[in-house]
Short mmCIF file of C-alpha atoms in Angstrom, two decimals:
data_model
loop_
_atom_site.label_atom_id
_atom_site.label_comp_id
_atom_site.label_asym_id
_atom_site.label_seq_id
_atom_site.Cartn_x
_atom_site.Cartn_y
_atom_site.Cartn_z
CA MET A 238 -0.08 0.56 -27.74
CA ALA A 239 -2.91 -1.05 -26.04
CA ALA A 240 -2.68 -3.81 -23.37
CA THR A 241 -5.22 -5.95 -21.61
CA VAL A 242 -5.05 -5.31 -17.84
CA ASN A 243 -6.46 -8.16 -15.71
CA LEU A 244 -7.55 -6.99 -12.24
CA PRO A 245 -8.45 -9.03 -9.16
CA SER A 246 -11.94 -8.85 -7.79
CA VAL A 247 -11.06 -6.36 -5.20
CA LEU A 248 -9.72 -3.86 -7.78
CA ALA A 249 -12.44 -4.66 -10.55
CA ARG A 250 -14.98 -3.14 -8.28
CA LEU A 251 -13.17 0.20 -8.76
CA ALA A 252 -13.25 -0.15 -12.57
CA ALA A 253 -16.87 -0.47 -13.17
CA ASP A 254 -16.87 -4.26 -12.21
CA GLN A 255 -14.60 -5.08 -15.02
CA LYS A 256 -11.97 -7.66 -14.39
CA SER A 257 -10.33 -7.11 -17.77
CA VAL A 258 -9.67 -3.64 -19.07
CA GLN A 259 -7.99 -2.23 -22.22
CA ALA A 260 -5.56 0.47 -21.49
CA ALA A 261 -2.99 2.43 -23.64
CA GLY A 262 0.65 3.34 -23.03
CA SER A 263 4.12 2.46 -24.36
CA THR A 264 5.33 1.60 -20.78
CA LEU A 265 3.48 0.01 -17.81
CA GLY A 266 3.60 3.28 -15.96
CA GLU A 267 1.69 4.87 -18.88
CA VAL A 268 -0.71 2.12 -18.88
CA VAL A 269 -1.34 2.60 -15.18
CA SER A 270 -1.71 6.34 -15.89
CA ASP A 271 -4.41 5.70 -18.49
CA LEU A 272 -6.25 3.39 -16.18
CA THR A 273 -6.06 6.01 -13.35
CA ARG A 274 -7.36 8.65 -15.64
CA ARG A 275 -10.43 6.62 -16.54
CA TYR A 276 -10.99 5.02 -13.18
CA PRO A 277 -9.56 7.48 -10.71
CA GLU A 278 -10.31 5.21 -7.56
CA LEU A 279 -7.89 2.73 -9.05
CA GLY A 280 -4.88 5.14 -8.84
CA PRO A 281 -4.13 5.03 -5.13
CA ARG A 282 -4.48 1.19 -5.11
CA LEU A 283 -1.91 0.72 -7.96
CA ARG A 284 0.78 3.33 -7.12
CA ASP A 285 2.05 5.26 -4.27
CA GLU A 286 2.11 9.01 -3.64
CA LYS A 287 5.29 9.28 -5.71
CA GLY A 288 3.85 7.30 -8.63
CA GLN A 289 5.93 4.30 -7.91
CA PRO A 290 4.68 0.58 -7.52
CA TYR A 291 3.75 -0.55 -3.88
CA PRO A 292 5.91 -3.49 -2.71
CA TYR A 293 2.69 -5.54 -2.20
CA VAL A 294 1.03 -5.10 -5.38
CA ILE A 295 2.75 -6.88 -8.20
CA PHE A 296 2.41 -6.45 -11.97
CA TYR A 297 3.18 -9.02 -14.56
CA VAL A 298 3.49 -8.36 -18.30
CA ASN A 299 2.94 -11.47 -20.31
CA ASP A 300 3.68 -13.50 -17.19
CA GLU A 301 6.95 -11.76 -16.44
CA ASP A 302 7.28 -10.12 -12.99
CA VAL A 303 8.03 -6.43 -13.94
CA ARG A 304 10.29 -5.95 -10.89
CA PHE A 305 12.78 -7.74 -13.06
CA GLN A 306 11.92 -5.74 -16.24
CA GLY A 307 12.27 -2.05 -15.09
CA GLY A 308 9.11 -1.69 -12.90
CA PHE A 309 6.89 1.00 -14.39
CA GLN A 310 9.41 1.57 -17.15
CA ALA A 311 8.81 -1.92 -18.46
CA PRO A 312 7.74 -1.59 -22.10
CA ILE A 313 4.44 -2.41 -23.47
CA ARG A 314 3.61 -3.66 -26.91
CA ASP A 315 0.23 -3.86 -28.70
CA GLY A 316 -1.67 -6.92 -27.39
CA ASP A 317 0.39 -7.39 -24.13
CA GLU A 318 -1.31 -8.77 -21.15
CA VAL A 319 -0.81 -7.24 -17.85
CA VAL A 320 -1.80 -8.99 -14.51
CA VAL A 321 -2.08 -7.34 -11.26
CA VAL A 322 -1.83 -9.46 -8.23
CA PRO A 323 -1.74 -8.39 -4.54
CA ALA A 324 1.38 -9.86 -3.04
CA ILE A 325 -0.20 -11.56 0.09
CA ALA A 326 0.42 -15.18 -0.89
CA GLY A 327 3.44 -17.39 -0.38
CA GLY A 328 4.86 -19.94 1.91
CA MET B 99 -9.81 -22.07 -22.63
CA THR B 100 -6.61 -22.24 -20.52
CA ALA B 101 -4.89 -25.39 -19.45
CA LEU B 102 -6.08 -24.93 -15.98
CA GLN B 103 -9.71 -24.47 -17.11
CA GLU B 104 -9.57 -27.54 -19.22
CA ALA B 105 -8.20 -29.48 -16.28
CA VAL B 106 -10.99 -28.09 -14.02
CA ALA B 107 -13.61 -28.84 -16.74
CA SER B 108 -12.44 -32.45 -17.06
CA ARG B 109 -12.76 -32.87 -13.33
CA THR B 110 -16.20 -31.18 -13.12
CA GLY B 111 -17.81 -32.63 -16.17
CA GLY B 112 -17.50 -29.35 -17.87
CA LEU B 113 -19.50 -27.32 -15.44
CA GLU B 114 -18.58 -23.67 -15.42
CA PRO B 115 -16.71 -22.61 -12.35
CA LYS B 116 -18.21 -20.16 -9.91
CA SER B 117 -16.57 -16.83 -10.06
CA VAL B 118 -16.62 -15.53 -6.49
CA ALA B 119 -19.60 -17.00 -4.91
CA PHE B 120 -18.60 -19.69 -2.11
CA GLU B 121 -20.06 -23.13 -2.09
CA GLN B 122 -22.39 -23.88 0.64
CA PRO B 123 -21.25 -26.37 3.46
CA GLU B 124 -22.74 -29.93 3.00
CA ARG B 125 -22.71 -30.52 6.74
CA SER B 126 -23.93 -27.20 8.11
CA GLY B 127 -24.56 -27.29 11.83
CA VAL B 128 -21.64 -29.73 12.56
CA GLY B 129 -19.08 -26.90 13.13
CA THR B 130 -19.14 -24.67 16.21
CA ILE B 131 -16.16 -22.60 15.12
CA GLN B 132 -16.30 -19.09 14.04
CA PRO B 133 -13.45 -17.13 12.67
CA VAL B 134 -12.69 -13.77 14.15
CA ASP B 135 -12.73 -10.39 12.29
CA GLN B 136 -9.70 -9.02 10.45
CA ALA B 137 -7.72 -5.79 10.20
CA CYS B 138 -5.13 -4.58 7.67
CA ARG B 139 -1.54 -4.92 8.99
CA LEU B 140 -0.52 -1.85 7.11
CA CYS B 141 -3.36 0.70 7.28
CA HIS B 142 -5.23 -1.02 10.17
CA ALA B 143 -8.71 -0.71 8.39
CA PRO B 144 -11.05 -3.13 9.82
CA ALA B 145 -12.42 -6.10 7.59
CA PRO B 146 -14.96 -8.71 8.41
CA ALA B 147 -14.25 -12.36 8.97
CA GLY B 148 -14.22 -14.11 5.60
CA PRO B 149 -12.14 -15.98 2.93
CA SER B 150 -10.19 -12.69 1.88
CA SER B 151 -6.63 -11.78 2.99
CA ILE B 152 -6.50 -8.45 1.20
CA CYS B 153 -7.35 -5.04 2.52
CA GLU B 154 -9.91 -3.39 0.27
CA LYS B 155 -8.69 0.04 1.39
CA CYS B 156 -4.85 -0.26 0.53
CA LEU B 157 -4.48 -3.91 -0.72
CA GLY B 158 -2.24 -4.58 2.22
CA PRO B 159 -2.41 -8.03 3.99
CA LEU B 160 -5.19 -8.64 6.64
CA GLU B 161 -4.71 -10.38 10.02
CA PRO B 162 -7.01 -11.64 12.60
CA VAL B 163 -8.04 -9.21 15.46
CA TYR B 164 -8.43 -10.78 18.94
CA ASP B 165 -10.66 -9.58 21.66
CA PRO B 166 -8.19 -8.00 24.19
CA GLY B 167 -10.75 -8.75 26.92
CA ARG B 168 -11.02 -12.48 26.17
CA ARG B 169 -10.35 -14.73 28.94
CA LEU B 170 -6.86 -16.36 28.80
CA PRO B 171 -5.96 -19.66 30.33
CA SER B 172 -3.35 -20.16 33.07
CA ARG B 173 -0.04 -22.35 32.71
CA ALA B 174 -1.82 -25.14 34.51
CA GLU B 175 -4.94 -24.86 32.49
CA ILE B 176 -3.00 -25.15 29.40
CA GLU B 177 -1.00 -28.06 30.86
CA SER B 178 -4.22 -29.85 31.50
CA ARG B 179 -5.32 -29.92 27.88
CA PRO B 180 -4.55 -32.43 25.14
CA HIS B 181 -1.11 -32.37 23.56
CA THR B 182 -2.25 -30.64 20.27
CA LEU B 183 -1.93 -27.14 18.97
CA TRP B 184 -5.43 -26.45 20.11
CA ARG B 185 -4.22 -26.33 23.80
CA TYR B 186 -3.38 -22.68 22.86
CA ARG B 187 -6.85 -21.95 21.21
CA GLU B 188 -7.24 -18.68 22.83
CA TRP B 189 -4.34 -17.31 20.69
CA LEU B 190 -5.76 -18.88 17.55
CA PRO B 191 -8.24 -16.90 15.38
CA PHE B 192 -11.55 -18.56 16.28
CA ARG B 193 -14.33 -18.55 18.65
CA GLY B 194 -15.78 -22.03 19.60
CA THR B 195 -14.11 -25.22 19.17
CA PRO B 196 -12.25 -26.67 16.12
CA VAL B 197 -14.12 -29.31 13.97
CA VAL B 198 -11.17 -30.83 11.83
CA SER B 199 -7.61 -31.38 12.17
CA LEU B 200 -7.73 -31.89 15.85
CA ASP B 201 -4.52 -33.92 16.26
CA SER B 202 -1.73 -31.66 14.96
CA GLY B 203 0.94 -29.93 16.93
CA PHE B 204 3.03 -30.50 20.06
CA THR B 205 6.15 -31.92 18.49
CA PRO B 206 9.25 -32.72 20.55
CA LEU B 207 11.77 -30.16 21.72
CA LEU B 208 15.04 -32.03 21.85
CA ASP B 209 18.03 -31.16 23.98
CA ALA B 210 21.11 -31.33 21.37
CA PRO B 211 24.31 -31.15 23.46
CA ALA B 212 26.59 -32.56 20.70
CA LEU B 213 25.27 -30.08 18.30
CA ALA B 214 25.78 -27.29 20.96
CA ARG B 215 29.47 -28.17 21.30
CA GLU B 216 29.79 -28.19 17.56
CA LEU B 217 28.32 -24.71 17.41
CA GLY B 218 30.11 -23.47 20.52
CA VAL B 219 27.06 -22.37 22.36
CA ALA B 220 25.84 -23.15 25.92
CA ARG B 221 22.81 -25.20 24.81
CA VAL B 222 20.94 -26.10 21.64
CA TRP B 223 17.26 -27.22 21.50
CA VAL B 224 15.84 -28.70 18.32
CA LYS B 225 12.18 -27.97 17.74
CA ASN B 226 11.48 -31.10 15.82
CA ASP B 227 8.55 -30.64 13.47
CA ALA B 228 10.09 -33.27 11.15
CA ILE B 229 7.73 -35.52 12.92
CA SER B 230 4.75 -33.45 12.88
CA HIS B 231 1.30 -35.16 12.47
CA PRO B 232 0.01 -35.94 9.86
CA THR B 233 2.71 -34.90 7.18
CA ALA B 234 5.98 -34.31 8.85
CA SER B 235 6.32 -30.61 8.42
CA PHE B 236 5.37 -27.63 10.43
CA LYS B 237 2.84 -26.78 7.56
CA ASP B 238 0.48 -29.14 9.52
CA ARG B 239 -0.04 -26.42 11.87
CA VAL B 240 -1.14 -23.74 9.45
CA VAL B 241 -3.21 -26.09 7.33
CA ALA B 242 -5.10 -27.09 10.62
CA THR B 243 -6.21 -23.57 11.28
CA ALA B 244 -6.89 -22.76 7.57
CA LEU B 245 -9.21 -25.77 7.06
CA ASN B 246 -11.24 -24.87 10.21
CA ALA B 247 -11.71 -21.40 8.73
CA ALA B 248 -12.62 -22.91 5.36
CA ILE B 249 -15.27 -25.12 6.84
CA ALA B 250 -16.61 -22.20 8.97
CA PHE B 251 -16.95 -20.13 5.73
CA GLY B 252 -18.84 -22.99 4.01
CA ILE B 253 -16.04 -23.76 1.55
CA ARG B 254 -15.83 -27.33 0.36
CA THR B 255 -12.86 -26.99 -2.11
CA VAL B 256 -9.40 -25.98 -0.72
CA GLY B 257 -6.08 -25.65 -2.27
CA CYS B 258 -2.67 -24.10 -2.17
CA ALA B 259 0.45 -22.92 -3.96
CA SER B 260 3.30 -24.92 -2.52
CA THR B 261 6.97 -25.86 -2.64
CA GLY B 262 5.93 -29.32 -1.30
CA ASN B 263 5.31 -29.48 2.44
CA LEU B 264 2.18 -27.39 2.25
CA ALA B 265 1.00 -29.57 -0.62
CA ASN B 266 1.46 -32.69 1.48
CA SER B 267 -0.49 -31.30 4.40
CA VAL B 268 -3.28 -29.74 2.53
CA ALA B 269 -3.84 -32.99 0.55
CA ALA B 270 -3.92 -35.07 3.70
CA GLN B 271 -5.95 -32.87 5.97
CA ALA B 272 -8.47 -32.11 3.25
CA ALA B 273 -8.81 -35.89 2.51
CA ARG B 274 -9.40 -36.60 6.18
CA ALA B 275 -11.96 -33.62 6.38
CA GLY B 276 -13.78 -34.73 3.27
CA LEU B 277 -12.92 -31.56 1.36
CA LYS B 278 -11.93 -31.31 -2.34
CA ALA B 279 -8.43 -30.15 -3.00
CA TRP B 280 -6.73 -28.43 -5.79
CA ILE B 281 -3.06 -28.16 -5.41
CA PHE B 282 -0.47 -26.37 -7.35
CA VAL B 283 3.31 -26.95 -7.28
CA PRO B 284 6.35 -26.25 -9.39
CA GLU B 285 6.85 -29.00 -12.01
CA ASP B 286 10.39 -29.90 -10.80
CA LEU B 287 9.63 -30.65 -7.11
CA GLU B 288 11.33 -33.45 -5.31
CA LEU B 289 9.61 -36.89 -6.02
CA GLY B 290 8.91 -37.37 -2.36
CA LYS B 291 6.81 -34.30 -2.18
CA ILE B 292 4.87 -35.15 -5.35
CA ILE B 293 4.08 -38.70 -4.31
CA GLY B 294 3.52 -37.49 -0.61
CA THR B 295 0.76 -35.31 -2.12
CA SER B 296 -0.77 -37.38 -4.83
CA VAL B 297 -1.23 -40.26 -2.57
CA TYR B 298 -4.07 -38.55 -0.68
CA GLY B 299 -6.18 -38.11 -3.91
CA PRO B 300 -6.18 -34.38 -4.47
CA ASN B 301 -6.23 -32.61 -7.89
CA LEU B 302 -2.42 -32.15 -8.16
CA VAL B 303 -1.32 -29.67 -10.83
CA ARG B 304 2.43 -29.33 -11.71
CA VAL B 305 3.15 -25.94 -13.14
CA ARG B 306 5.75 -25.17 -15.61
CA GLY B 307 7.54 -22.35 -13.67
CA ASN B 308 9.02 -21.50 -10.24
CA TYR B 309 7.19 -21.19 -6.95
CA ASP B 310 6.65 -17.42 -7.51
CA GLN B 311 4.76 -18.07 -10.69
CA VAL B 312 2.81 -20.77 -9.11
CA ASN B 313 1.83 -18.41 -6.48
CA ARG B 314 0.69 -15.78 -8.95
CA LEU B 315 -1.44 -18.47 -10.60
CA CYS B 316 -3.01 -19.38 -7.34
CA SER B 317 -3.87 -15.86 -6.60
CA GLN B 318 -5.82 -15.82 -9.80
CA VAL B 319 -7.42 -19.24 -8.98
CA ALA B 320 -8.69 -18.11 -5.67
CA ASP B 321 -10.14 -14.93 -7.25
CA ARG B 322 -11.76 -16.86 -10.21
CA TYR B 323 -13.18 -20.00 -8.46
CA GLY B 324 -13.79 -18.93 -4.95
CA TRP B 325 -11.87 -21.94 -3.51
CA GLY B 326 -10.16 -21.71 -0.16
CA ILE B 327 -6.57 -21.44 -1.19
CA VAL B 328 -5.10 -21.73 2.23
CA ASN B 329 -2.06 -19.42 1.65
CA VAL B 330 -3.91 -16.89 -0.50
CA ASN B 331 -7.44 -16.01 0.51
CA LEU B 332 -7.34 -17.96 3.92
CA ARG B 333 -3.92 -16.67 4.74
CA SER B 334 -4.84 -14.53 7.59
CA TYR B 335 -6.25 -17.46 9.45
CA TYR B 336 -3.57 -19.92 8.05
CA GLY B 337 -0.61 -17.80 9.27
CA GLU B 338 -1.73 -17.79 12.85
CA GLY B 339 -1.26 -21.61 13.17
CA SER B 340 2.57 -21.07 13.03
CA LYS B 341 2.44 -19.27 16.43
CA THR B 342 1.72 -22.55 18.06
CA MET B 343 5.44 -23.54 17.42
CA ALA B 344 6.53 -20.72 19.57
CA PHE B 345 3.96 -21.40 22.30
CA GLU B 346 5.23 -25.05 22.52
CA ILE B 347 8.80 -23.94 22.66
CA ALA B 348 7.94 -21.62 25.61
CA GLU B 349 5.94 -24.29 27.41
CA GLN B 350 8.42 -27.19 26.68
CA LEU B 351 11.33 -24.97 28.05
CA GLY B 352 9.37 -24.78 31.40
CA TRP B 353 7.63 -21.60 30.65
CA ARG B 354 10.66 -19.48 29.70
CA LEU B 355 12.33 -18.01 26.62
CA PRO B 356 15.47 -18.99 25.00
CA SER B 357 17.98 -16.39 24.13
CA ALA B 358 18.10 -17.06 20.40
CA VAL B 359 15.79 -18.75 17.80
CA VAL B 360 17.14 -19.66 14.35
CA THR B 361 14.44 -20.49 11.72
CA PRO B 362 14.23 -21.04 8.10
CA MET B 363 12.64 -18.30 5.95
CA ALA B 364 10.74 -18.74 2.56
CA GLY B 365 7.87 -16.31 2.39
CA GLY B 366 8.93 -14.93 5.85
CA SER B 367 5.77 -15.75 7.67
CA LEU B 368 7.09 -18.20 10.14
CA ILE B 369 9.64 -16.09 11.79
CA THR B 370 7.05 -13.23 11.96
CA LYS B 371 4.48 -15.55 13.71
CA LEU B 372 7.15 -17.00 16.10
CA HIS B 373 8.01 -13.60 17.24
CA LYS B 374 4.43 -12.58 17.49
CA GLY B 375 3.56 -15.81 19.49
CA LEU B 376 6.32 -15.38 22.13
CA ARG B 377 5.38 -11.68 22.52
CA GLU B 378 1.70 -12.78 23.03
CA PHE B 379 2.81 -15.23 25.71
CA ARG B 380 4.90 -12.63 27.45
CA ASP B 381 1.95 -10.07 27.16
CA ALA B 382 -0.20 -12.66 28.88
CA GLY B 383 2.21 -13.17 31.62
CA LEU B 384 2.90 -16.87 30.83
CA VAL B 385 6.66 -16.18 30.24
CA SER B 386 8.76 -13.20 31.31
CA GLY B 387 12.05 -11.70 30.26
CA THR B 388 13.67 -10.50 27.06
CA LEU B 389 12.34 -11.87 23.86
CA PRO B 390 15.00 -13.87 22.07
CA ARG B 391 17.04 -12.62 19.18
CA PHE B 392 15.39 -13.99 15.94
CA TYR B 393 17.79 -15.14 13.26
CA GLY B 394 16.50 -15.91 9.71
CA ALA B 395 18.09 -18.61 7.48
CA GLN B 396 17.79 -18.71 3.79
CA ALA B 397 19.68 -20.59 1.01
CA ALA B 398 22.38 -18.44 -0.63
CA GLY B 399 20.59 -19.37 -3.96
CA CYS B 400 17.45 -17.73 -2.73
CA ALA B 401 18.01 -15.03 0.07
CA PRO B 402 16.03 -11.86 -0.51
CA ILE B 403 15.23 -11.37 3.05
CA VAL B 404 18.87 -12.16 4.35
CA ASN B 405 20.32 -10.04 1.72
CA ALA B 406 18.07 -7.10 3.06
CA VAL B 407 19.18 -7.90 6.67
CA VAL B 408 22.89 -7.93 5.70
CA ALA B 409 22.70 -4.72 3.35
CA ASP B 410 20.17 -2.90 5.88
CA SER B 411 18.03 -2.33 2.93
CA ALA B 412 14.51 -3.12 1.58
CA ILE B 413 13.87 -6.53 0.03
CA GLU B 414 14.70 -6.94 -3.61
CA PRO B 415 13.16 -10.24 -5.28
CA VAL B 416 15.51 -12.70 -6.68
CA VAL B 417 15.17 -15.61 -9.03
CA PRO B 418 15.80 -18.90 -6.78
CA ASN B 419 18.45 -21.28 -7.67
CA THR B 420 19.07 -23.72 -4.66
CA ILE B 421 18.52 -27.25 -3.59
CA ALA B 422 16.52 -26.05 -0.74
CA ARG B 423 13.29 -25.86 -2.80
CA SER B 424 10.94 -25.65 0.06
CA LEU B 425 12.57 -22.18 0.71
CA ALA B 426 12.83 -21.15 -2.78
CA ILE B 427 10.49 -18.08 -2.86
CA GLY B 428 12.25 -15.26 -4.63
CA SER B 429 9.48 -12.79 -3.69
CA PRO B 430 8.72 -13.29 -0.09
CA ALA B 431 5.22 -11.91 0.70
CA ASP B 432 5.85 -11.46 4.27
CA GLY B 433 9.54 -10.41 3.93
CA ARG B 434 8.95 -6.75 5.39
CA PHE B 435 7.47 -8.34 8.48
CA ALA B 436 10.30 -10.81 8.70
CA LEU B 437 12.64 -8.04 8.50
CA GLU B 438 10.92 -6.14 11.39
CA ALA B 439 11.03 -9.37 13.56
CA ILE B 440 14.78 -9.76 13.12
CA ARG B 441 15.72 -6.12 13.48
CA SER B 442 13.46 -5.36 16.34
CA SER B 443 14.74 -8.42 18.30
CA GLY B 444 18.41 -7.78 17.64
CA GLY B 445 18.86 -10.70 15.29
CA PHE B 446 20.51 -11.25 12.04
CA GLY B 447 20.43 -13.50 9.02
CA ALA B 448 22.66 -16.06 7.28
CA ALA B 449 22.54 -17.77 3.98
CA PRO B 450 24.60 -20.83 3.43
CA THR B 451 25.57 -22.43 0.14
CA ASP B 452 24.09 -25.68 -1.00
CA PRO B 453 27.17 -27.79 0.00
CA GLU B 454 26.88 -26.14 3.43
CA ILE B 455 23.18 -27.08 3.46
CA VAL B 456 23.95 -30.83 2.78
CA ALA B 457 26.66 -30.56 5.57
CA GLY B 458 24.05 -29.01 7.92
CA ILE B 459 21.61 -31.97 7.21
CA ARG B 460 24.42 -34.34 8.10
CA LEU B 461 25.48 -32.56 11.10
CA LEU B 462 22.07 -32.48 12.64
CA ALA B 463 21.54 -36.16 11.89
CA GLU B 464 24.88 -37.21 13.16
CA THR B 465 24.75 -35.25 16.45
CA THR B 466 21.14 -35.33 17.23
CA GLY B 467 19.53 -38.13 15.38
CA VAL B 468 17.11 -36.01 13.35
CA PHE B 469 16.79 -36.21 9.69
CA ALA B 470 15.75 -32.88 8.33
CA GLU B 471 14.91 -31.78 4.95
CA THR B 472 16.90 -29.15 3.08
CA ALA B 473 15.28 -26.36 5.05
CA GLY B 474 16.61 -27.89 8.26
CA GLY B 475 20.04 -28.03 6.53
CA VAL B 476 19.78 -24.36 5.84
CA THR B 477 18.89 -23.69 9.56
CA VAL B 478 21.79 -25.69 10.97
CA ALA B 479 24.21 -24.38 8.33
CA ALA B 480 23.15 -20.85 9.02
CA ALA B 481 23.41 -21.38 12.89
CA ARG B 482 27.03 -22.58 12.25
CA ARG B 483 27.79 -19.41 10.20
CA LEU B 484 26.18 -17.22 12.86
CA ALA B 485 28.20 -18.94 15.68
CA GLN B 486 31.34 -18.49 13.64
CA ALA B 487 30.65 -14.86 13.13
CA GLY B 488 30.10 -14.28 16.87
CA ARG B 489 26.23 -13.64 16.34
CA LEU B 490 25.38 -16.68 18.33
CA ARG B 491 27.40 -16.34 21.62
CA PRO B 492 28.96 -18.92 23.92
CA GLU B 493 26.40 -18.28 26.59
CA ASP B 494 23.45 -18.56 24.34
CA GLU B 495 20.71 -20.98 24.63
CA VAL B 496 19.43 -21.48 21.01
CA VAL B 497 16.34 -23.01 19.54
CA LEU B 498 16.75 -24.30 16.01
CA CYS B 499 13.34 -24.82 14.22
CA ILE B 500 13.36 -27.77 12.05
CA THR B 501 10.32 -27.68 9.90
CA GLY B 502 10.47 -30.65 7.64
CA ASN B 503 11.39 -34.38 7.30
CA GLY B 504 14.56 -35.45 5.28
CA LEU B 505 12.77 -38.44 3.83
CA LYS B 506 10.98 -35.96 1.55
CA THR B 507 14.18 -34.58 0.05
CA ILE B 508 16.57 -37.59 -0.10
CA GLU B 509 17.81 -36.27 -3.41
CA ALA B 510 19.73 -33.43 -1.65
CA VAL B 511 21.86 -36.03 0.31
CA ARG B 512 22.00 -38.98 -1.71
CA GLY B 513 25.18 -38.21 -3.55
CA ASP B 514 26.87 -37.10 -0.44
CA LEU B 515 26.62 -40.15 1.56
CA PRO B 516 28.84 -43.31 1.17
CA GLU B 517 27.61 -46.27 -0.50
CA ALA B 518 26.70 -49.00 1.88
CA PRO B 519 28.95 -52.05 1.54
CA VAL B 520 27.36 -55.34 0.39
CA ILE B 521 28.56 -58.65 1.77
CA ALA B 522 27.57 -62.39 1.50
CA PRO B 523 25.79 -63.57 4.65
CA LYS B 524 29.05 -65.10 6.03
CA LEU B 525 30.81 -64.19 9.14
CA ARG B 526 34.30 -64.04 7.63
CA GLU B 527 33.21 -61.36 5.20
CA LEU B 528 31.75 -59.27 8.07
CA VAL B 529 35.05 -59.71 10.09
CA ALA B 530 36.98 -58.65 6.97
CA LEU B 531 34.76 -55.56 6.65
CA VAL B 532 34.88 -54.67 10.32
CA GLU B 533 38.67 -54.89 10.21
CA ARG B 534 38.81 -52.74 7.02
CA THR B 535 36.55 -50.34 8.65
CA GLN B 536 38.11 -49.90 12.23
CA GLY B 537 41.11 -52.14 12.41
CA PRO B 538 41.61 -55.58 13.87
CA ALA B 539 39.58 -56.28 16.90
CA SER B 540 41.28 -56.55 20.35
CA PRO B 541 40.69 -59.85 22.11
CA ALA B 542 38.47 -58.20 24.63
CA GLU B 543 35.95 -57.24 21.92
CA VAL B 544 35.65 -60.80 20.55
CA ASN B 545 33.61 -63.54 22.11
#
């Protein structure tokens, strides 16, 4: 399965200045692992030391907040769009 | 091309938006204000002053860093200044003097004895930002600081993701400052908040989705266009404006602290900043004693922070379902900091139901003469719950933070109020009405 991962500017710098990256995996966690393998500096920005998502870095798969979809266990299908958003906004 | 890009293109004559480069100021040299540098609230890494609120090291939120050696004013010096939020400028994240939004702040602090009796506490004060200038909510404070930061950074297009009050304030203050505005709100917002935004002439975009979805979109907008989205990439400077509500409370109480503060929570920023503001005043020697207990109020239909307080757990996001739309943020960005403020101060939380919220609006109006929006109803209803549970005590002096005006959310109470009777312009019809309402008049009452 291949998904398109859209990164904010602050993370794109760690992925060869690409704001949109293809990554493979059948779950979001696998997609993040694929990204981390190819762009090692992204890893510690996307998941904590236990391999879990940070509370302040939010992932959306096809506009759905993955915190309601099983987190890193959220399934990924071919052509899915993943958006990464730092959770600093609100109010 | 997305719907948003199409909308932008239609407004810009099809010009391609800039990606991250910021527009240059049209009136350079006017401003003398300079935002301070920042640091990460989580990893404490330093970051330069700029329109970014994300730590590049850990993606945590940035906050301004103040020079601990800066000169601070005395009580008398503050009291001699104009009655605006800028009288506390040494605790706002700038050097120099503000250039726009000079008139906001210093709303009344009302003694509310009838409400105190209802709640069973010694004293209640109502901090009434329902009459804040210019748009009748506490958001006027944060927008005032955010727009000064925007101008200092040379940004000429500002915006926000909003549940309504922020939209009103960004639209109004941007119009006055001569800035362009792009404002994003959930599609189903109350009519008063839609009209109360569009009247100022911004680019108002209604998004099919809830606030959290609007918020996500705005994070992407800030990243793509380089606009100054006040609660996204200007958030570090924006949030500090909320502290002025705490400063005013302390000053208006005669330079002292209440024993408890009840405040509504949406993203969780306000309660955090109120706590920080009172701590800063105490550290500066302007007030003394124990900091108040901070109590957070959310609607039962959207209570991620209160749920965490009650369960003594971490915050789990929720899908909002409440009439209190200004608080309908299911994924509170500052929730963890709100929890810290509540727990470290010995406070708690309460989440009243929608009928309780309407009753809270009416209780405040009928006892204190203040018409609050739904968030105010949440605050009053939460205070009632906290008092009934013994969390607010008979000896307490409680400040209730009323953050928005009820005229913006009349839909919430309209169905709960009696229809006003209609009569002909004849005295006998009025006499009949009075007698139906309160019984026959005694001779002493009739001239």
